mmCIF file of C-alpha atoms in Angstrom:
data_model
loop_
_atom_site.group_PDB
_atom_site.id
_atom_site.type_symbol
_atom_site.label_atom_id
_atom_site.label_comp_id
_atom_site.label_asym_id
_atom_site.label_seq_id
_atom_site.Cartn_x
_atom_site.Cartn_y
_atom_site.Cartn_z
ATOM 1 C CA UNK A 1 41.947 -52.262 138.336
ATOM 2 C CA UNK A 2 44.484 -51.794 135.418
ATOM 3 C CA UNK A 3 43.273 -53.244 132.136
ATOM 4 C CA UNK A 4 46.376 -54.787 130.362
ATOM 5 C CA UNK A 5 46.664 -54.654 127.234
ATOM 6 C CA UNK A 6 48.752 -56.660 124.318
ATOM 7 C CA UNK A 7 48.918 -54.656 121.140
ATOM 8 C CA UNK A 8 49.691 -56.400 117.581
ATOM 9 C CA UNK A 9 51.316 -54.012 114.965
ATOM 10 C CA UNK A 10 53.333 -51.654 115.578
ATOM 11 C CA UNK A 11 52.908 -49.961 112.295
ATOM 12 C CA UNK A 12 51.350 -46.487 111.777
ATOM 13 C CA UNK A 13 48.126 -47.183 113.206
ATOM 14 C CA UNK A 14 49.582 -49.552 116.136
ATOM 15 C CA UNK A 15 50.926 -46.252 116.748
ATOM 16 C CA UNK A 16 47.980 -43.968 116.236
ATOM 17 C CA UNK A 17 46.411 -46.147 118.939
ATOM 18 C CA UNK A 18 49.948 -46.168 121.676
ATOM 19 C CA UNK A 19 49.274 -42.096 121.617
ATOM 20 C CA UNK A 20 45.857 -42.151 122.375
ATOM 21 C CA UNK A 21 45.996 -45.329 124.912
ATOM 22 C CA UNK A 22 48.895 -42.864 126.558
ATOM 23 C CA UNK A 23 45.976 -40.276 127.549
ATOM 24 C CA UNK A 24 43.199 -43.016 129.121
ATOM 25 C CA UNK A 25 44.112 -43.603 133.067
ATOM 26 C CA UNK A 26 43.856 -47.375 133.895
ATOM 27 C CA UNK A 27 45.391 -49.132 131.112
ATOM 28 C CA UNK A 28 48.704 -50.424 130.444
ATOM 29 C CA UNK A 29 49.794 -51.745 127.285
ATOM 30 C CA UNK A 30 52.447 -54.567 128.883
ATOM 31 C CA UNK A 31 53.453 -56.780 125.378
ATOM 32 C CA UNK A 32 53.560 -55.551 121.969
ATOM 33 C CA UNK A 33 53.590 -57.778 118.640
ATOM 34 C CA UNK A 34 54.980 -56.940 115.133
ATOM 35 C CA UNK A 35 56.442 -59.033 112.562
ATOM 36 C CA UNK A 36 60.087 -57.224 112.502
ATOM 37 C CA UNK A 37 61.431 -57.707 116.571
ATOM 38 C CA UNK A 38 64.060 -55.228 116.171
ATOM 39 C CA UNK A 39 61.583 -52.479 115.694
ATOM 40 C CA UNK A 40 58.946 -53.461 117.208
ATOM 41 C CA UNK A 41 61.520 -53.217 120.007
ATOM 42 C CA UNK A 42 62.101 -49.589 119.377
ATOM 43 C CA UNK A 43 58.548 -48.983 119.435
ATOM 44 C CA UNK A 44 58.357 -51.030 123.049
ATOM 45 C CA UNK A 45 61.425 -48.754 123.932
ATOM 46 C CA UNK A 46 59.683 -45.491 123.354
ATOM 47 C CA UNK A 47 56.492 -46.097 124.919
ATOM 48 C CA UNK A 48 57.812 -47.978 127.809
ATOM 49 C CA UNK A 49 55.974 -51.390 127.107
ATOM 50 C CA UNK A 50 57.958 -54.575 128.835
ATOM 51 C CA UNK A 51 57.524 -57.661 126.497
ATOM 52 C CA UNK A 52 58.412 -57.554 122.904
ATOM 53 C CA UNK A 53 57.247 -60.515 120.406
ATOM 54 C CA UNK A 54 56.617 -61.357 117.054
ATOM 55 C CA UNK A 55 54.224 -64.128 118.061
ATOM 56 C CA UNK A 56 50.144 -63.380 118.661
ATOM 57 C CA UNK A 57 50.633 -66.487 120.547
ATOM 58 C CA UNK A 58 53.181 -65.702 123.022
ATOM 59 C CA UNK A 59 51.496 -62.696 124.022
ATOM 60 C CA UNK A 60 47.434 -64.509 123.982
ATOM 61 C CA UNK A 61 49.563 -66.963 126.558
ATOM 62 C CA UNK A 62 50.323 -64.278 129.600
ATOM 63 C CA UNK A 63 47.502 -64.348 132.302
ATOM 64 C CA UNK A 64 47.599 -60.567 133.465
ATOM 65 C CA UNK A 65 46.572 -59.594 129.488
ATOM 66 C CA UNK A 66 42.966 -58.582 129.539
ATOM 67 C CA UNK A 67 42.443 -57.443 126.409
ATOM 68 C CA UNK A 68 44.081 -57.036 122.729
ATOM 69 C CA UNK A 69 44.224 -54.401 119.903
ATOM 70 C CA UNK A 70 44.861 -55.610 116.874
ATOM 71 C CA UNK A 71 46.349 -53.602 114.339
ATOM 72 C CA UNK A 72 47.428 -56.196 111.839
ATOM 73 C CA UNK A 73 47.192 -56.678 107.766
ATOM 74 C CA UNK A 74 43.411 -57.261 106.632
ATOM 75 C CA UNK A 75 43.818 -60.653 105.560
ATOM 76 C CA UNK A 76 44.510 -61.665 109.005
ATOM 77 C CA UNK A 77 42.153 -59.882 111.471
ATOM 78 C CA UNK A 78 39.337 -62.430 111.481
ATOM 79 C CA UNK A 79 41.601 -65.314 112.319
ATOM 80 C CA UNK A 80 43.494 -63.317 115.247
ATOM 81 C CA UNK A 81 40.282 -61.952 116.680
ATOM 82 C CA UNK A 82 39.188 -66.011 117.336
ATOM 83 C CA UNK A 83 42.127 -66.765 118.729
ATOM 84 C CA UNK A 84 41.894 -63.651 120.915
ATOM 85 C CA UNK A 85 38.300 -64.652 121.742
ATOM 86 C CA UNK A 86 39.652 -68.244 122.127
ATOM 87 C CA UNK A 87 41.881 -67.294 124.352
ATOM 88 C CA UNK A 88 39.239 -65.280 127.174
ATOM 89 C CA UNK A 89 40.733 -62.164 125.824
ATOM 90 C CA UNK A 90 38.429 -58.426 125.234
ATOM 91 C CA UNK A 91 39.255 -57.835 121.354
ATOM 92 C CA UNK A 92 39.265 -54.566 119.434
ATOM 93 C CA UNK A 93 40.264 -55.393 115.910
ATOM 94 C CA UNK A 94 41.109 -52.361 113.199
ATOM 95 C CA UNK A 95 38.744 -51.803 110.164
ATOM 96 C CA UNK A 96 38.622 -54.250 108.473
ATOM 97 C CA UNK A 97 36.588 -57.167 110.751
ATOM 98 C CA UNK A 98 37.238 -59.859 107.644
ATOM 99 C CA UNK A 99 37.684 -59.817 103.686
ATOM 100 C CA UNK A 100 35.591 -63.003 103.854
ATOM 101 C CA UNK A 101 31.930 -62.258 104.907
ATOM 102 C CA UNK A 102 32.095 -66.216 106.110
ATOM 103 C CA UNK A 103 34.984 -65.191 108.216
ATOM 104 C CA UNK A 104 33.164 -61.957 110.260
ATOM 105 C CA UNK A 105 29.853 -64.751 110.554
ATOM 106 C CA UNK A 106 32.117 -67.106 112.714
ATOM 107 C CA UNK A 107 33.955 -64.434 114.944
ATOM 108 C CA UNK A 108 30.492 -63.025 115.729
ATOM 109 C CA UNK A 109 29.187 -66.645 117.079
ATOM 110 C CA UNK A 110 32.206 -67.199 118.991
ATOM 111 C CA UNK A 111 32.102 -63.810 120.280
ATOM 112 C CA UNK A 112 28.223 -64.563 121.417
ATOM 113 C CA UNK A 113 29.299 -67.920 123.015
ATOM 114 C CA UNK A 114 32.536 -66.448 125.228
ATOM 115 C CA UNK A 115 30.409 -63.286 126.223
ATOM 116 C CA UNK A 116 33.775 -61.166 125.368
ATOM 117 C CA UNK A 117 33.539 -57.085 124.446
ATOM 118 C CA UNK A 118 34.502 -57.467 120.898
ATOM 119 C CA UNK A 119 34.368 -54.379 118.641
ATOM 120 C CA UNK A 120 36.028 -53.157 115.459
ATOM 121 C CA UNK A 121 37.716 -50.053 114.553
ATOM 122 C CA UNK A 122 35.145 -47.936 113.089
ATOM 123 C CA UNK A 123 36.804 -45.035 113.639
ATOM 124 C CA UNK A 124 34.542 -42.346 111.794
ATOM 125 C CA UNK A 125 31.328 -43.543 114.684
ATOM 126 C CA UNK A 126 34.013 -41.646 116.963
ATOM 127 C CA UNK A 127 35.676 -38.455 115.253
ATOM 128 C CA UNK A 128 33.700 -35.425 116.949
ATOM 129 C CA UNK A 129 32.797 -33.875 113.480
ATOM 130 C CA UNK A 130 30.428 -37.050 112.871
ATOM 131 C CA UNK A 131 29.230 -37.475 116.582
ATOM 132 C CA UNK A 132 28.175 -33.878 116.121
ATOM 133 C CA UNK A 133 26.196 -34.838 113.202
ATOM 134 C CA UNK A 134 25.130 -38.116 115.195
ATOM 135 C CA UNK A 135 23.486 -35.563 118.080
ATOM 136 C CA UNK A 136 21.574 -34.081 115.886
ATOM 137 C CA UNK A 137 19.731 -36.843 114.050
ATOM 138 C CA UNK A 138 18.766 -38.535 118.137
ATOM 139 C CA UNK A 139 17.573 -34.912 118.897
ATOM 140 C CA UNK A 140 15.159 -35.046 115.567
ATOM 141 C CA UNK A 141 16.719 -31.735 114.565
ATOM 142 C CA UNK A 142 18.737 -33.371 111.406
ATOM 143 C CA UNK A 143 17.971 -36.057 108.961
ATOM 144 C CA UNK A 144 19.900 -37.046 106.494
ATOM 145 C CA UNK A 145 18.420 -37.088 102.684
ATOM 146 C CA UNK A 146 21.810 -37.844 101.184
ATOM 147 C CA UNK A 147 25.623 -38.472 101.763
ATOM 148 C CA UNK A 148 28.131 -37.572 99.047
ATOM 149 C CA UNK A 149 31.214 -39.194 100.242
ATOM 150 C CA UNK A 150 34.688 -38.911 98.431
ATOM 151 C CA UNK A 151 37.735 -41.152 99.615
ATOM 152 C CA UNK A 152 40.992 -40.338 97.587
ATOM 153 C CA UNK A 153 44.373 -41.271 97.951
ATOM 154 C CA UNK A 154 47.398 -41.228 96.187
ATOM 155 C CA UNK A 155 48.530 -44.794 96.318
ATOM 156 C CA UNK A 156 50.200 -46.301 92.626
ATOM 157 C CA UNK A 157 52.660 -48.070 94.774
ATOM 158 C CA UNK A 158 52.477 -50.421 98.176
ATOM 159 C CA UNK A 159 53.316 -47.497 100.667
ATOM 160 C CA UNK A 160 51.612 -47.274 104.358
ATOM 161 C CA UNK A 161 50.493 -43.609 106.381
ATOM 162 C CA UNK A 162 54.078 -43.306 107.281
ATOM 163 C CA UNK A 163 55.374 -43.682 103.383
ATOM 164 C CA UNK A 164 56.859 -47.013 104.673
ATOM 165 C CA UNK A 165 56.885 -50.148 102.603
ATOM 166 C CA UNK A 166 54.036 -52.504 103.321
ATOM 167 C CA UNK A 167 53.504 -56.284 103.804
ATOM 168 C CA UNK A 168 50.389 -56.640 102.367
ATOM 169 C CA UNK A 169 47.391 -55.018 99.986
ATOM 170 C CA UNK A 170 45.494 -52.448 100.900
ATOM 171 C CA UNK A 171 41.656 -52.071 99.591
ATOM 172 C CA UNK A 172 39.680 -49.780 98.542
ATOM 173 C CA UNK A 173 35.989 -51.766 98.667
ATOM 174 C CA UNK A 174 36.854 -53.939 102.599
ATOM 175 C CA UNK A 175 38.734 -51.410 104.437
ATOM 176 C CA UNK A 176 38.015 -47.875 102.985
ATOM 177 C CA UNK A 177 34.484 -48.165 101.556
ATOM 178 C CA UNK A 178 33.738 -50.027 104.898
ATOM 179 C CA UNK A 179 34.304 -46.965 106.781
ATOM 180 C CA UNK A 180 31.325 -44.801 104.659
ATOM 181 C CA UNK A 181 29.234 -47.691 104.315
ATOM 182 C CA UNK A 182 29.147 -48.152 108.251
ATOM 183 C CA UNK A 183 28.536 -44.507 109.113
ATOM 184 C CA UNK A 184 26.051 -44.172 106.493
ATOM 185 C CA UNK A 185 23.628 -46.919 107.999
ATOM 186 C CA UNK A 186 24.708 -45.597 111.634
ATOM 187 C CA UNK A 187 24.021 -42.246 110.587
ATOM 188 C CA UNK A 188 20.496 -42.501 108.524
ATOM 189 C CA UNK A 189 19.639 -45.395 111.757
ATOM 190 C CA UNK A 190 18.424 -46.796 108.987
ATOM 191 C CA UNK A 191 19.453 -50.567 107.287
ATOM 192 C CA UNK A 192 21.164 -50.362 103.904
ATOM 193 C CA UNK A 193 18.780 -51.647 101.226
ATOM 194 C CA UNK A 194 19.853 -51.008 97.820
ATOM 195 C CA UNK A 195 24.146 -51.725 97.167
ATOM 196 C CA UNK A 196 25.503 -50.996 93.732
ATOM 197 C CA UNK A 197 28.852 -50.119 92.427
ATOM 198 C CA UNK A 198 31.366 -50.347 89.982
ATOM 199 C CA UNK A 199 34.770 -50.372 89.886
ATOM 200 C CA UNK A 200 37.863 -49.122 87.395
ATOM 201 C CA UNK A 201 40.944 -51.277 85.733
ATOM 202 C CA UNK A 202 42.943 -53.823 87.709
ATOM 203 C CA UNK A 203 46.771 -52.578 88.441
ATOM 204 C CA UNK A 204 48.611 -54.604 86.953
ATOM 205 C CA UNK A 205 50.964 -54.778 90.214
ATOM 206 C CA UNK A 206 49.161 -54.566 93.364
ATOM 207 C CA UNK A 207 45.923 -56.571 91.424
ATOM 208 C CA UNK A 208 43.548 -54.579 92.757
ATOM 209 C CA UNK A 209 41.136 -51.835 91.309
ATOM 210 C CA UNK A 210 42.352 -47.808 91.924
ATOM 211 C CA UNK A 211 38.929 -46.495 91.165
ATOM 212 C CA UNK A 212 35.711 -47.183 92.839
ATOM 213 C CA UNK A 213 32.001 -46.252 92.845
ATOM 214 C CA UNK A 214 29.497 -47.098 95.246
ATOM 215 C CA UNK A 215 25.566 -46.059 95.674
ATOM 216 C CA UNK A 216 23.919 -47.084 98.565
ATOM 217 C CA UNK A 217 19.899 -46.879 99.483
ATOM 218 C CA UNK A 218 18.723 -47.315 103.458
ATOM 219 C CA UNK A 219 15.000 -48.302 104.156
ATOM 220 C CA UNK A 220 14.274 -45.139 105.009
ATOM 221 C CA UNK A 221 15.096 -43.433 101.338
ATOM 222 C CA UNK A 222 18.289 -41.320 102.276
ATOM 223 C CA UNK A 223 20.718 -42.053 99.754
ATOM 224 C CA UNK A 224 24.797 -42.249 99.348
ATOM 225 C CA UNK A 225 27.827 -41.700 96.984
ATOM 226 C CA UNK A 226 30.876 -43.000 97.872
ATOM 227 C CA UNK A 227 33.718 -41.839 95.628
ATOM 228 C CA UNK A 228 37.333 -44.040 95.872
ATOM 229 C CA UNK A 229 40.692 -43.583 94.431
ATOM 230 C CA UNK A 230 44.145 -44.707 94.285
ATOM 231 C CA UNK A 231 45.040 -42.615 91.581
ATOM 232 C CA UNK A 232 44.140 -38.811 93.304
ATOM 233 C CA UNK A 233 46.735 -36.582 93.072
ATOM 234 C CA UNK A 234 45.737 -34.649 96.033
ATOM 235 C CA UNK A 235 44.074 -33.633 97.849
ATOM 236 C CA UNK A 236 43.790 -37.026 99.994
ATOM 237 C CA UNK A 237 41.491 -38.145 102.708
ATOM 238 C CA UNK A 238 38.019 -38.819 102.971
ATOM 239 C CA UNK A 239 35.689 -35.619 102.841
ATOM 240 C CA UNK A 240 32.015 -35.974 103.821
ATOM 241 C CA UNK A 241 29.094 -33.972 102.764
ATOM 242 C CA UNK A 242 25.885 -34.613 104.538
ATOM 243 C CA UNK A 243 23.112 -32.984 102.981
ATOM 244 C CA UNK A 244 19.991 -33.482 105.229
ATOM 245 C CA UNK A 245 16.296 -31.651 105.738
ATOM 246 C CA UNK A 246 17.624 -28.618 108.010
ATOM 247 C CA UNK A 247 21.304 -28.123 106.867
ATOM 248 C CA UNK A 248 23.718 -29.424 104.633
ATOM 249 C CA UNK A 249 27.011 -30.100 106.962
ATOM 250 C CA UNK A 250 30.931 -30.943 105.175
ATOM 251 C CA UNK A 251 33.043 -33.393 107.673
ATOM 252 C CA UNK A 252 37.053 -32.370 106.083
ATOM 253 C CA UNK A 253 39.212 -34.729 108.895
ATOM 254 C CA UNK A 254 38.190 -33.641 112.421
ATOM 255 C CA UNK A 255 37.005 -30.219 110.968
ATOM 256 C CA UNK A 256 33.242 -29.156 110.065
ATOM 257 C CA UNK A 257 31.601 -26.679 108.609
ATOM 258 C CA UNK A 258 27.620 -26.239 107.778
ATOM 259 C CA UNK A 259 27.685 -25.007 104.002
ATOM 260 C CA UNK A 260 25.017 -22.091 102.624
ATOM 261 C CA UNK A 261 23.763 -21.244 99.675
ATOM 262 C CA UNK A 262 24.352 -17.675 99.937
ATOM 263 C CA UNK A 263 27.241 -16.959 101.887
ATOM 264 C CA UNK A 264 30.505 -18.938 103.238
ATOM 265 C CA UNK A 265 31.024 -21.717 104.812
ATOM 266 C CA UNK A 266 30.189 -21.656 108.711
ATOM 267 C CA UNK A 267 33.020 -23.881 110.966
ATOM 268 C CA UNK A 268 31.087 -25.604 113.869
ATOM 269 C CA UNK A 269 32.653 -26.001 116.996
ATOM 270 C CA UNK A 270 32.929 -29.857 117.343
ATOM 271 C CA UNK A 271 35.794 -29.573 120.669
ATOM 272 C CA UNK A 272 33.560 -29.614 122.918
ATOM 273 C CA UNK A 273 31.814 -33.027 121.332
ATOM 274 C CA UNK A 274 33.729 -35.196 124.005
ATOM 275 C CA UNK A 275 36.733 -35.374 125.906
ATOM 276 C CA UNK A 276 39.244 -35.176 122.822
ATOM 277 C CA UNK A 277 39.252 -34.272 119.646
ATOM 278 C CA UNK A 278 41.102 -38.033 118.622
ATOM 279 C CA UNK A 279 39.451 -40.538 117.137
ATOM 280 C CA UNK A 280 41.618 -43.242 117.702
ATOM 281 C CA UNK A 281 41.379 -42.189 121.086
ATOM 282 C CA UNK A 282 38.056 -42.366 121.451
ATOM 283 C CA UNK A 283 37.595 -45.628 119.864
ATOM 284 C CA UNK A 284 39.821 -46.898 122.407
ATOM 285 C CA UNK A 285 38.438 -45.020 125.922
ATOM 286 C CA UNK A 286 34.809 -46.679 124.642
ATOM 287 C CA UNK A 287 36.716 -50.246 124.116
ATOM 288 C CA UNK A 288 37.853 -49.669 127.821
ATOM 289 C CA UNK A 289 34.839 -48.659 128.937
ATOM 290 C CA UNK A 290 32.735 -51.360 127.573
ATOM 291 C CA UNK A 291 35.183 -53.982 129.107
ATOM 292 C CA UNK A 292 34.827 -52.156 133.053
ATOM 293 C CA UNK A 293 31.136 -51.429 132.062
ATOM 294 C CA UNK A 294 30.114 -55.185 131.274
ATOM 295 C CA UNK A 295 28.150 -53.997 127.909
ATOM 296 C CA UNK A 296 28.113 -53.979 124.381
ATOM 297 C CA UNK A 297 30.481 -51.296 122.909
ATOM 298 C CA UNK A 298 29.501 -48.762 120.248
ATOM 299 C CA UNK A 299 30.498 -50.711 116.894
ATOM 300 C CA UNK A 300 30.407 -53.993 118.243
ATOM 301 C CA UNK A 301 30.972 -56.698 115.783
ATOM 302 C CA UNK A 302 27.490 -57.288 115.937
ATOM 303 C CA UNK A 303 26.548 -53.816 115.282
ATOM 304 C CA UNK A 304 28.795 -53.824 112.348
ATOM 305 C CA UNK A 305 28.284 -56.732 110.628
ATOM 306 C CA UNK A 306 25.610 -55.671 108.339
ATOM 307 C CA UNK A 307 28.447 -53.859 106.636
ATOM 308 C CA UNK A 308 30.383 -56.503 105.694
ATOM 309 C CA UNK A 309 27.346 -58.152 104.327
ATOM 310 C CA UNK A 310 26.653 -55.313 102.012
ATOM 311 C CA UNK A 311 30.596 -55.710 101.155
ATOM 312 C CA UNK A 312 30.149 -58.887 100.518
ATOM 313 C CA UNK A 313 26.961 -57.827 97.974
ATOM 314 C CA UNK A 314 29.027 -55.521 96.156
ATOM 315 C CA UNK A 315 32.452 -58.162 95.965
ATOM 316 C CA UNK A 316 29.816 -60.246 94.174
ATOM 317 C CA UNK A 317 28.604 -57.638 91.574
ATOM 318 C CA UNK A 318 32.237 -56.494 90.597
ATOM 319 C CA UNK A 319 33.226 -60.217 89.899
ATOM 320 C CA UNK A 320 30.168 -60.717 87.984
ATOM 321 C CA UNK A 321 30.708 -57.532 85.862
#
């Protein structure tokens, strides 16, 4: 059967996640939900999708939708992901799950008492050049000793990936540091113990802090540095350095490349890692999968939770400092 899907932002990500949904046989995204109908209109033009709405709602309300993606600002994914739940519908929510640890506690108990696949967008379990990685930790032939991790945009004013105005605050501790802090847990397969981190001056528009530093401890002693900016002038993304007991491996985007001491850098060959070289579209084919497969799906909201609790940690030693 034909999963149907209702999608929610049609931003740049809502976007990101229209191309890859494009390339999985046997779903159909059938109603798409933004805030401004006129484009989102344009967007349901291009990519053939039927019913157009600015209302969660509306869409949560038509029987043939199985499942939603939700591609919305932060500050209102934990809300819409209990309604979707609320409303018998599979949820994928983007990165990230809540702002409010509170908030990600109660989707996770409804999410347990409707039995729903429920994961969140934690997109970096997915890229090839960290499954690679991934591979070789389960085979025993890597472990990781440390992760230097820098995340570095150029963002002084309110812009989204497509240089567009946005509607709401980005952040660099609950959406970007939630990324690292995830895949360094997933990747060591080892809890996060020891949270620290400190942050730089306020902006006085946007009220949020431009510089961040974060140092992480799992159980198992392998250790992280998380580097974040909104003040890098290039160049932006997040670049990954795993150093580990066998090799030391750099993650740049999709590409990797196992560094030496003497000598260049080696590229590895990640596009053969699975069946494409998207994320997104990963993210999405194991969301699908876990909803015809009756089972938990890789960064379940359950799986991921214990990030938002270190989050949460770290939220409460910037406000005390």
């Amino acid at each position: 059967m034909t999963i149907k899907v209702a999608l929610a932002g049609a931003g740049a990500f809502g976007i990101k996640h229209l191309d890859g949904i494009k390339n999985i046989d046997g779903v159909e995204v059938v109603s798409l939900i933004s805030r401004d109908l006129g484009k989102t209109k344009e967007v349901a033009d291009q990519y053939g999708i039927r019913h157009v709405t600015t209302d969660l709602a509306e869409s949560l309300a038509l029987k043939e939708v199985d499942a939603v993606i939700l591609c919305t600002p932060t500050q209102m994914h934990a809300a819409q992901t209990r309604a979707c739940l609320e409303a018998g519908k599979h949820v994928q929510v983007e990165i990230p799950l809540c702002d409010v640890l509170k908030e990600g506690e109660e989707v996770l108990a409804l999410q347990k008492k409707t039995g729903k696949v429920a994961m969140v967008g934690h997109t970096r379990r997915f890229n090839p050049s960290h499954q690679y990685v991934h591979k070789k930790i389960a085979a025993g032939e890597f472990n990781i000793q440390q992760m230097d991790v820098q995340t570095y945009f150029f963002r002084r004013t309110n812009m989204n990936a497509l240089g567009q105005p946005r509607s709401w605050t980005d952040h660099l501790l609950w959406h970007h540091a939630a990324h690292t802090v995830d895949l360094f847990a997933y990747q060591a397969g080892s809890p996060i113990v020891k949270a620290n981190a400190v942050q730089g001056p306020i902006h006085k528009d946007l009220g949020i802090a431009m510089d961040m530093s974060i140092q992480l401890q799992a159980a198992n002693g392998a250790i992280c540095t998380l580097s974040l900016s909104f003040n890098n002038d290039g160049p932006l993304g997040t670049f990954f350095r795993y150093i580990g007991d066998t090799a030391t491996y750099i993650a740049r985007y999709d590409d990797l490349v196992q560094s030496h001491s003497k000598g260049p850098e080696t590229p590895v060959d990640v596009s053969k890692v699975d069946v494409s070289m998207n994320g997104i579209e990963l993210q999405d084919r194991e969301f699908f999968a876990a909803i015809r497969e009756g089972r938990e799906p890789n960064s379940s909201i359950a799986q991921v939770l214990p990030c938002y609790q270190v989050l949460d940690q770290l939220e409460q030693q910037l406000d005390k400092g």
